[in-house]
Short mmCIF file of C-alpha atoms in Angstrom, two decimals:
data_model
loop_
_atom_site.label_atom_id
_atom_site.label_comp_id
_atom_site.label_asym_id
_atom_site.label_seq_id
_atom_site.Cartn_x
_atom_site.Cartn_y
_atom_site.Cartn_z
CA MET C 1 133.98 -45.12 77.43
CA ASP C 2 137.07 -45.47 79.34
CA THR C 3 135.45 -47.96 81.60
CA ASP C 4 134.32 -50.16 78.66
CA PHE C 5 138.29 -50.19 77.83
CA ARG C 6 139.20 -51.02 81.14
CA ASP C 7 136.59 -53.70 81.46
CA ALA C 8 137.54 -55.09 78.04
CA MET C 9 141.24 -54.95 78.86
CA SER C 10 140.75 -56.52 82.39
CA LYS C 11 139.47 -59.80 80.52
CA ARG C 12 142.53 -59.90 78.25
CA THR C 13 145.56 -62.37 78.82
CA ASP C 14 148.86 -61.16 79.42
CA GLU C 15 149.90 -62.01 75.85
CA GLU C 16 146.97 -60.17 74.36
CA LEU C 17 147.59 -57.03 76.50
CA VAL C 18 151.25 -57.24 75.65
CA LYS C 19 150.44 -57.30 72.09
CA ILE C 20 148.26 -54.61 72.28
CA VAL C 21 150.65 -52.20 74.03
CA THR C 22 153.61 -53.27 71.47
CA VAL C 23 153.03 -55.01 68.36
CA ASP C 24 149.60 -53.96 67.61
CA ARG C 25 149.77 -50.39 69.13
CA ASN C 26 148.66 -48.69 66.00
CA ASP C 27 145.64 -50.75 65.42
CA TYR C 28 143.84 -49.54 68.70
CA GLN C 29 142.49 -46.22 69.78
CA PRO C 30 144.59 -44.55 72.13
CA LEU C 31 142.22 -44.91 75.17
CA ALA C 32 142.29 -48.54 74.34
CA VAL C 33 146.08 -48.54 74.44
CA ALA C 34 146.28 -46.49 77.65
CA ALA C 35 143.62 -49.13 79.54
CA ALA C 36 146.09 -52.00 78.36
CA GLU C 37 149.01 -50.24 79.68
CA GLU C 38 147.07 -49.50 82.80
CA GLU C 39 146.21 -53.37 83.06
CA VAL C 40 149.74 -54.32 82.30
CA LYS C 41 150.79 -52.02 85.32
CA ARG C 42 147.95 -53.52 87.66
CA ARG C 43 149.08 -57.06 87.06
CA ASN C 44 152.67 -56.14 87.96
CA LEU C 45 153.99 -57.56 84.57
CA ASP C 46 157.86 -57.19 84.81
CA LEU C 47 159.69 -55.79 81.82
CA THR C 48 161.11 -58.98 81.23
CA SER C 49 158.06 -60.96 80.91
CA VAL C 50 156.70 -58.19 78.67
CA GLU C 51 159.89 -58.55 76.45
CA GLN C 52 159.64 -62.10 76.20
CA ILE C 53 155.97 -62.01 75.13
CA LYS C 54 156.79 -59.46 72.67
CA ASN C 55 159.36 -61.53 71.10
CA GLU C 56 157.31 -64.54 70.94
CA LEU C 57 154.66 -62.51 69.39
CA ILE C 58 156.87 -61.04 66.70
CA VAL C 59 158.01 -64.71 65.92
CA LYS C 60 154.54 -65.78 65.63
CA ILE C 61 153.37 -63.08 63.39
CA GLU C 62 156.62 -63.64 61.04
CA LYS C 63 155.65 -67.40 60.87
CA VAL C 64 152.17 -66.36 59.91
CA LYS C 65 153.49 -64.17 57.38
CA GLN C 66 155.92 -66.49 56.00
CA THR C 67 152.99 -69.14 55.47
CA ASP C 68 150.86 -66.56 53.74
CA ASN C 69 153.58 -65.86 51.30
CA SER C 70 154.22 -69.50 50.72
CA THR C 71 150.57 -70.38 50.14
CA VAL C 72 150.14 -71.93 46.72
CA SER C 73 148.22 -70.41 43.67
CA SER C 74 144.86 -71.72 42.38
CA TRP C 75 146.38 -73.48 39.53
CA THR C 76 148.66 -75.49 41.72
CA ARG C 77 145.46 -76.31 43.68
CA LEU C 78 143.68 -77.52 40.25
CA ILE C 79 146.48 -79.75 39.35
CA HIS C 80 146.30 -81.20 42.83
CA PHE C 81 142.50 -82.11 42.45
CA LEU C 82 143.20 -83.42 39.05
CA LEU C 83 145.98 -85.65 39.97
CA ASP C 84 144.57 -86.88 43.12
CA SER C 85 141.13 -87.63 41.47
CA VAL C 86 143.08 -89.83 39.08
CA VAL C 87 144.77 -91.68 42.16
CA TRP C 88 141.57 -91.78 43.84
CA ILE C 89 139.59 -93.19 40.95
CA ILE C 90 142.19 -95.55 40.29
CA ILE C 91 142.15 -97.19 43.84
CA ALA C 92 138.46 -96.97 43.89
CA PHE C 93 138.30 -98.66 40.79
CA ILE C 94 140.51 -101.48 41.73
CA LEU C 95 138.62 -102.17 45.14
CA THR C 96 135.10 -101.92 43.55
CA PHE C 97 136.20 -104.62 41.02
CA ILE C 98 137.45 -106.81 43.62
CA SER C 99 134.29 -106.38 45.55
CA THR C 100 132.04 -107.12 42.51
CA PHE C 101 133.49 -110.49 42.03
CA SER C 102 133.39 -111.27 45.86
CA LEU C 103 130.02 -110.00 46.46
CA ASN C 104 127.51 -112.52 45.06
CA ALA C 105 124.45 -110.42 45.55
CA TRP C 106 121.78 -108.69 43.46
CA ASP C 107 123.12 -105.54 41.50
CA GLY C 108 121.42 -103.14 44.00
CA LEU C 109 123.86 -104.36 46.62
CA GLN C 110 126.77 -104.49 44.20
CA LEU C 111 125.85 -100.70 43.33
CA LEU C 112 125.38 -99.65 46.91
CA ALA C 113 128.90 -101.32 47.86
CA GLY C 114 130.52 -99.42 45.04
CA PHE C 115 129.20 -95.97 46.25
CA VAL C 116 130.53 -96.84 49.68
CA ILE C 117 133.82 -97.80 48.36
CA LEU C 118 134.09 -94.73 46.26
CA LEU C 119 133.15 -92.59 49.29
CA ALA C 120 135.39 -94.32 51.77
CA VAL C 121 138.48 -94.30 49.25
CA TYR C 122 137.96 -90.71 48.66
CA LEU C 123 137.94 -89.70 52.45
CA GLY C 124 140.55 -92.37 53.38
CA TYR C 125 142.75 -91.40 50.72
CA HIS C 126 143.00 -87.74 51.74
CA TYR C 127 143.04 -88.48 55.36
CA VAL C 128 145.49 -91.04 55.81
CA MET C 129 147.63 -89.36 53.48
CA GLU C 130 147.87 -85.75 54.66
CA LEU C 131 147.89 -87.02 58.25
CA ARG C 132 150.85 -89.31 57.67
CA PHE C 133 152.94 -87.17 55.04
CA GLN C 134 151.02 -83.82 55.10
CA LYS C 135 150.56 -84.35 51.52
CA THR C 136 148.50 -86.35 48.94
CA VAL C 137 150.40 -87.86 45.57
CA ALA C 138 149.72 -84.64 43.88
CA LYS C 139 151.30 -82.65 46.62
CA PHE C 140 154.42 -84.92 46.25
CA VAL C 141 154.53 -84.04 42.89
CA THR C 142 154.43 -80.36 43.31
CA LYS C 143 156.45 -80.22 46.34
CA THR C 144 153.58 -78.82 48.50
CA LYS C 145 152.35 -79.66 51.88
CA VAL C 146 149.51 -79.06 54.28
CA VAL C 147 150.13 -76.76 57.28
CA THR C 148 148.07 -74.80 59.83
CA ASN C 149 147.43 -71.25 59.25
CA ASN C 150 150.34 -70.51 61.56
CA GLY C 151 152.46 -72.75 59.65
CA ASN C 152 152.72 -75.90 62.05
CA ARG C 153 151.93 -79.36 61.23
CA PRO C 154 148.28 -80.08 61.31
CA GLY C 155 146.71 -82.49 63.87
CA LYS C 156 144.29 -85.30 63.57
CA GLY C 157 141.30 -82.93 64.09
CA ASP C 158 142.54 -80.32 61.66
CA ILE C 159 143.01 -83.13 58.88
CA LEU C 160 139.66 -84.70 60.00
CA MET C 161 137.74 -81.38 59.40
CA ARG C 162 139.82 -80.73 56.34
CA THR C 163 138.87 -84.27 54.87
CA LEU C 164 134.98 -83.98 55.86
CA GLY C 165 135.19 -80.54 54.36
CA ARG C 166 135.99 -81.76 51.10
CA LEU C 167 132.39 -82.91 50.92
CA ILE C 168 130.84 -79.58 51.04
CA PRO C 169 129.28 -78.94 47.37
CA PHE C 170 131.69 -77.04 45.00
CA ASP C 171 134.38 -77.46 47.56
CA GLN C 172 136.75 -78.83 44.88
CA ILE C 173 136.38 -75.54 42.78
CA SER C 174 136.18 -73.02 45.72
CA PHE C 175 139.90 -72.18 45.59
CA LEU C 176 139.34 -70.81 42.30
CA PHE C 177 137.35 -67.97 43.80
CA ILE C 178 138.95 -67.40 47.36
CA ARG C 179 142.67 -68.06 48.11
CA ASN C 180 142.02 -71.12 50.37
CA GLY C 181 139.11 -73.56 49.42
CA PHE C 182 136.36 -74.07 51.82
CA HIS C 183 138.16 -77.19 53.46
CA ASP C 184 141.23 -74.91 53.96
CA MET C 185 138.90 -72.54 55.70
CA ILE C 186 137.07 -74.82 58.01
CA SER C 187 140.05 -76.64 59.18
CA GLY C 188 142.30 -73.64 59.50
CA THR C 189 144.79 -75.10 57.22
CA ARG C 190 146.19 -74.22 53.84
CA VAL C 191 148.85 -75.66 51.31
CA ILE C 192 152.12 -74.13 51.03
CA ARG C 193 155.28 -74.82 48.90
CA GLU C 194 157.59 -77.26 50.69
CA ASP C 195 160.73 -75.30 50.30
CA SER C 196 159.44 -72.55 52.60
CA LYS C 197 159.39 -74.36 55.70
#
């Protein structure tokens, strides 16, 4: 068993080891902590490095806690869904109306163009607004914004995953049953009150 802990700890990063022997010490078995301490000594991590890593970890943990405490309620998310749906439908209606007059084609093509416009506006609206401003129109109204789970500004990939996650069936109501909706979970993001960051 002791050998298993030594092997496991030898594969950990310096930061993970320091976290185990300092911040998360009580979350591990005594043998695991001893193996981590032994690995720290074996790597000759000096006390200054250990203290610096420990302080950085504490700051990260505090930031995550602050983000958790600032996450908005399901009711706020419902307001976002309703307001953003109105904005999305208005934009899609205008573009569909314009395309109907510009397409002199059979009804099936106009219908297909309408569906394509609806989908493109839905995805484009959320992607562009959240990438550019960290919020949609509804989030401007409620003074909230999108952040990563650790409280940072999301990148293009995070927002893309978040946007595509909106296509998951029942995503729009998933936040009523879980703290963060499906599109939050798969993108590692959440919506928080703006005044908290």
